[in-house]
Amino acid sequence: MNWHPKHCAVIGANGGIGAAFISHLLTNDSLESIHCCSRSGTSQFTNDKAINHILDYDNQESIAAAAAEIKGAGPLDLVIVATGLLHDEKGFGPEKSLRQLDSENLARAYHINAIGPALVAQSFLPLMNKDSKSVFAALSARVGSISDNNIGGWYGYRAAKAGLNQLLRTTSIEHARRWPESVVIGLHPGTVDTDLSKPFQRNVADGKLFTAEYATEEMLKVISGVTAADTGKVFAYDGKEVPA
Ligand SMILES: NC(=O)c1ccc[n+]([C@@H]2O[C@H](COP(=O)([O-])OP(=O)(O)OC[C@H]3O[C@@H](n4cnc5c(N)ncnc54)[C@H](OP(=O)(O)O)[C@@H]3O)[C@@H](O)[C@H]2O)c1
């Protein structure tokens, strides 16, 4: 990557993709600090530059509290929101049919995939570097594209990611008024071998199931290349824009 952010934050530090982003960013000599936010407030990173914070969408105050801890530690050049939910051990999972819709599960999908990242934007965007390029990137998914939806299914997750994309675009417009060099984007990582995709990997074409290391390396190239003209858009790991 040609762009070298000094101060970064990754939300979802213990997720497959979040942890891989942190590993990559720590290899950059220009990095001065990386704030690793997770529900537990712990992470695998023992490097002096890695600072752990608790951040849990089920405890809204923890979002602003993490931002308050980070404030003053140096303006953030890069914030990556690598959180998300597709299924859990309590039986929450993607709906195959309209018959399976359930208000609590739909609300849960929206809470973790759309509302949480928007509240991170609310608390973290004021901490971002105003003097030069800054990037706020949230992990979205191609299935959040309405025009690209040709096979149906996964109602809650799709709708929540579409909602996330709209929240990001709206945020990008407001944020650019005071941070003209800012970039607020969504990212589609491809299908990545993590806990989130584990139950759905059977039908992935050969060569299309990426390691988290590969996907994050590619997404960092995208992050490195974007400019203020790209704000509000969603990009796939290969740099191609994902249509709304
Ligand atoms: N894997 C794929 O194939 C794929 C494809 C398309 C899009 N994506 C998107 O990529 C992102 C990362 O997914 P992943 O594959 O890395 O999944 P993962 O390994 O299951 O990680 C999920 C992440 O979500 C965080 N999270 C879950 N509930 C949370 C809550 N209540 N509050 C705060 N954080 C919470 C976890 O936080 P902790 O760090 O605290 O554990 C963890 O970091 C998601 O947005 C996902 O939708 C993934």
GROMACS .gro file of C-alpha atoms in nm, residues 38-207:
model
  170
   38SER     CA    1  -1.361  -0.539   2.039
   39ARG     CA    2  -1.644  -0.661   2.260
   40SER     CA    3  -1.401  -0.814   2.509
   41GLY     CA    4  -1.151  -0.527   2.506
   42THR     CA    5  -0.870  -0.777   2.450
   43SER     CA    6  -0.694  -0.890   2.133
   44GLN     CA    7  -0.410  -1.113   2.014
   45PHE     CA    8  -0.187  -0.808   1.948
   46THR     CA    9   0.090  -0.748   2.199
   47ASN     CA   10   0.280  -0.488   1.993
   48ASP     CA   11   0.332  -0.159   2.186
   49LYS     CA   12   0.151   0.029   1.909
   50ALA     CA   13  -0.168  -0.175   1.957
   51ILE     CA   14  -0.405  -0.034   2.219
   52ASN     CA   15  -0.716  -0.230   2.318
   53HIS     CA   16  -1.059  -0.079   2.385
   54ILE     CA   17  -1.400  -0.226   2.467
   55LEU     CA   18  -1.666  -0.155   2.203
   56ASP     CA   19  -1.991  -0.354   2.193
   57TYR     CA   20  -2.297  -0.258   1.985
   58ASP     CA   21  -2.515  -0.415   2.255
   59ASN     CA   22  -2.386  -0.146   2.492
   60GLN     CA   23  -2.431   0.181   2.303
   61GLU     CA   24  -2.238   0.386   2.561
   62SER     CA   25  -1.928   0.176   2.492
   63ILE     CA   26  -1.899   0.328   2.142
   64ALA     CA   27  -1.867   0.688   2.264
   65ALA     CA   28  -1.655   0.569   2.559
   66ALA     CA   29  -1.402   0.404   2.323
   67ALA     CA   30  -1.391   0.722   2.113
   68ALA     CA   31  -1.332   0.929   2.428
   69GLU     CA   32  -1.035   0.705   2.519
   70ILE     CA   33  -0.887   0.751   2.170
   71LYS     CA   34  -0.945   1.129   2.150
   72GLY     CA   35  -0.617   1.314   2.201
   73ALA     CA   36  -0.400   1.020   2.098
   74GLY     CA   37  -0.339   1.171   1.755
   75PRO     CA   38  -0.591   1.240   1.476
   76LEU     CA   39  -0.708   0.918   1.312
   77ASP     CA   40  -0.607   0.870   0.948
   78LEU     CA   41  -0.789   0.541   0.905
   79VAL     CA   42  -1.089   0.378   1.074
   80ILE     CA   43  -1.196   0.032   0.959
   81VAL     CA   44  -1.526  -0.109   1.083
   82ALA     CA   45  -1.489  -0.485   1.035
   83THR     CA   46  -1.790  -0.593   1.243
   84GLY     CA   47  -2.091  -0.783   1.114
   85LEU     CA   48  -2.336  -1.063   1.179
   86LEU     CA   49  -2.478  -1.329   0.946
   87HIS     CA   50  -2.553  -1.611   1.192
   88ASP     CA   51  -2.498  -1.691   1.558
   89GLU     CA   52  -2.506  -1.985   1.796
   90LYS     CA   53  -2.853  -1.883   1.924
   91GLY     CA   54  -3.021  -1.979   1.596
   92PHE     CA   55  -3.006  -1.640   1.424
   93GLY     CA   56  -2.928  -1.693   1.056
   94PRO     CA   57  -3.009  -1.582   0.702
   95GLU     CA   58  -3.370  -1.638   0.588
   96LYS     CA   59  -3.420  -1.846   0.272
   97SER     CA   60  -3.786  -1.754   0.238
   98LEU     CA   61  -4.038  -1.485   0.331
   99ARG     CA   62  -4.201  -1.744   0.559
  100GLN     CA   63  -3.895  -1.732   0.785
  101LEU     CA   64  -3.909  -1.356   0.851
  102ASP     CA   65  -3.912  -1.269   1.218
  103SER     CA   66  -3.918  -0.915   1.355
  104GLU     CA   67  -3.660  -0.978   1.626
  105ASN     CA   68  -3.413  -1.137   1.384
  106LEU     CA   69  -3.462  -0.861   1.126
  107ALA     CA   70  -3.402  -0.600   1.394
  108ARG     CA   71  -3.090  -0.791   1.513
  109ALA     CA   72  -2.949  -0.801   1.159
  110TYR     CA   73  -3.003  -0.426   1.126
  111HIS     CA   74  -2.870  -0.351   1.474
  112ILE     CA   75  -2.532  -0.517   1.420
  113ASN     CA   76  -2.481  -0.462   1.045
  114ALA     CA   77  -2.613  -0.108   1.000
  115ILE     CA   78  -2.686   0.078   1.325
  116GLY     CA   79  -2.362  -0.021   1.500
  117PRO     CA   80  -2.131   0.103   1.221
  118ALA     CA   81  -2.337   0.426   1.189
  119LEU     CA   82  -2.291   0.495   1.561
  120VAL     CA   83  -1.918   0.428   1.522
  121ALA     CA   84  -1.917   0.691   1.247
  122GLN     CA   85  -2.100   0.932   1.479
  123SER     CA   86  -1.837   0.896   1.754
  124PHE     CA   87  -1.520   0.838   1.548
  125LEU     CA   88  -1.550   1.076   1.250
  126PRO     CA   89  -1.492   1.383   1.472
  127LEU     CA   90  -1.154   1.227   1.569
  128MET     CA   91  -1.029   1.207   1.211
  129ASN     CA   92  -0.745   1.398   1.054
  130LYS     CA   93  -0.868   1.722   0.898
  131ASP     CA   94  -0.540   1.828   0.734
  132SER     CA   95  -0.489   1.544   0.488
  133LYS     CA   96  -0.657   1.232   0.348
  134SER     CA   97  -0.851   1.025   0.599
  135VAL     CA   98  -1.048   0.708   0.530
  136PHE     CA   99  -1.346   0.564   0.719
  137ALA     CA  100  -1.417   0.222   0.568
  138ALA     CA  101  -1.695  -0.012   0.682
  139LEU     CA  102  -1.722  -0.373   0.574
  140SER     CA  103  -2.037  -0.411   0.370
  141ALA     CA  104  -2.118  -0.695   0.127
  142ARG     CA  105  -2.209  -0.730  -0.239
  143VAL     CA  106  -2.543  -0.884  -0.134
  144GLY     CA  107  -2.634  -0.537  -0.005
  145SER     CA  108  -2.654  -0.417  -0.367
  146ILE     CA  109  -3.021  -0.391  -0.469
  147SER     CA  110  -2.952  -0.387  -0.844
  148ASP     CA  111  -2.722  -0.691  -0.815
  149ASN     CA  112  -2.981  -0.902  -0.628
  150ASN     CA  113  -3.083  -1.169  -0.876
  151ILE     CA  114  -3.116  -1.475  -0.655
  152GLY     CA  115  -3.305  -1.350  -0.347
  153GLY     CA  116  -3.280  -1.493   0.005
  154TRP     CA  117  -3.086  -1.359   0.306
  155TYR     CA  118  -3.352  -1.092   0.363
  156GLY     CA  119  -3.226  -0.939   0.687
  157TYR     CA  120  -2.854  -0.940   0.607
  158ARG     CA  121  -2.911  -0.800   0.255
  159ALA     CA  122  -3.146  -0.529   0.379
  160ALA     CA  123  -2.913  -0.435   0.664
  161LYS     CA  124  -2.611  -0.406   0.431
  162ALA     CA  125  -2.820  -0.198   0.185
  163GLY     CA  126  -2.914   0.021   0.483
  164LEU     CA  127  -2.549   0.044   0.585
  165ASN     CA  128  -2.454   0.161   0.235
  166GLN     CA  129  -2.718   0.435   0.250
  167LEU     CA  130  -2.606   0.541   0.600
  168LEU     CA  131  -2.245   0.559   0.477
  169ARG     CA  132  -2.338   0.767   0.173
  170THR     CA  133  -2.543   1.010   0.378
  171THR     CA  134  -2.260   1.036   0.632
  172SER     CA  135  -2.004   1.094   0.356
  173ILE     CA  136  -2.195   1.398   0.229
  174GLU     CA  137  -2.223   1.560   0.572
  175HIS     CA  138  -1.864   1.475   0.672
  176ALA     CA  139  -1.713   1.618   0.350
  177ARG     CA  140  -1.848   1.964   0.436
  178ARG     CA  141  -1.592   2.003   0.718
  179TRP     CA  142  -1.339   1.732   0.618
  180PRO     CA  143  -1.297   1.799   0.243
  181GLU     CA  144  -1.023   1.537   0.201
  182SER     CA  145  -1.218   1.265   0.381
  183VAL     CA  146  -1.326   0.939   0.223
  184VAL     CA  147  -1.615   0.737   0.367
  185ILE     CA  148  -1.662   0.406   0.186
  186GLY     CA  149  -1.812   0.059   0.210
  187LEU     CA  150  -1.600  -0.244   0.123
  188HIS     CA  151  -1.695  -0.587  -0.010
  189PRO     CA  152  -1.417  -0.832   0.084
  190GLY     CA  153  -1.516  -1.119  -0.147
  191THR     CA  154  -1.598  -1.451   0.017
  192VAL     CA  155  -1.346  -1.488   0.296
  193ASP     CA  156  -1.270  -1.794   0.507
  194THR     CA  157  -1.389  -1.674   0.850
  195ASP     CA  158  -1.645  -1.788   1.108
  196LEU     CA  159  -1.905  -1.572   0.938
  197SER     CA  160  -1.885  -1.756   0.605
  198LYS     CA  161  -1.807  -2.108   0.740
  199PRO     CA  162  -2.161  -2.253   0.703
  200PHE     CA  163  -2.194  -2.114   0.348
  201GLN     CA  164  -1.865  -2.211   0.184
  202ARG     CA  165  -1.984  -2.528   0.004
  203ASN     CA  166  -2.095  -2.356  -0.317
  204VAL     CA  167  -1.803  -2.116  -0.350
  205ALA     CA  168  -1.626  -2.161  -0.685
  206ASP     CA  169  -1.266  -2.287  -0.684
  207GLY     CA  170  -1.020  -2.009  -0.609
   0.00000   0.00000   0.00000
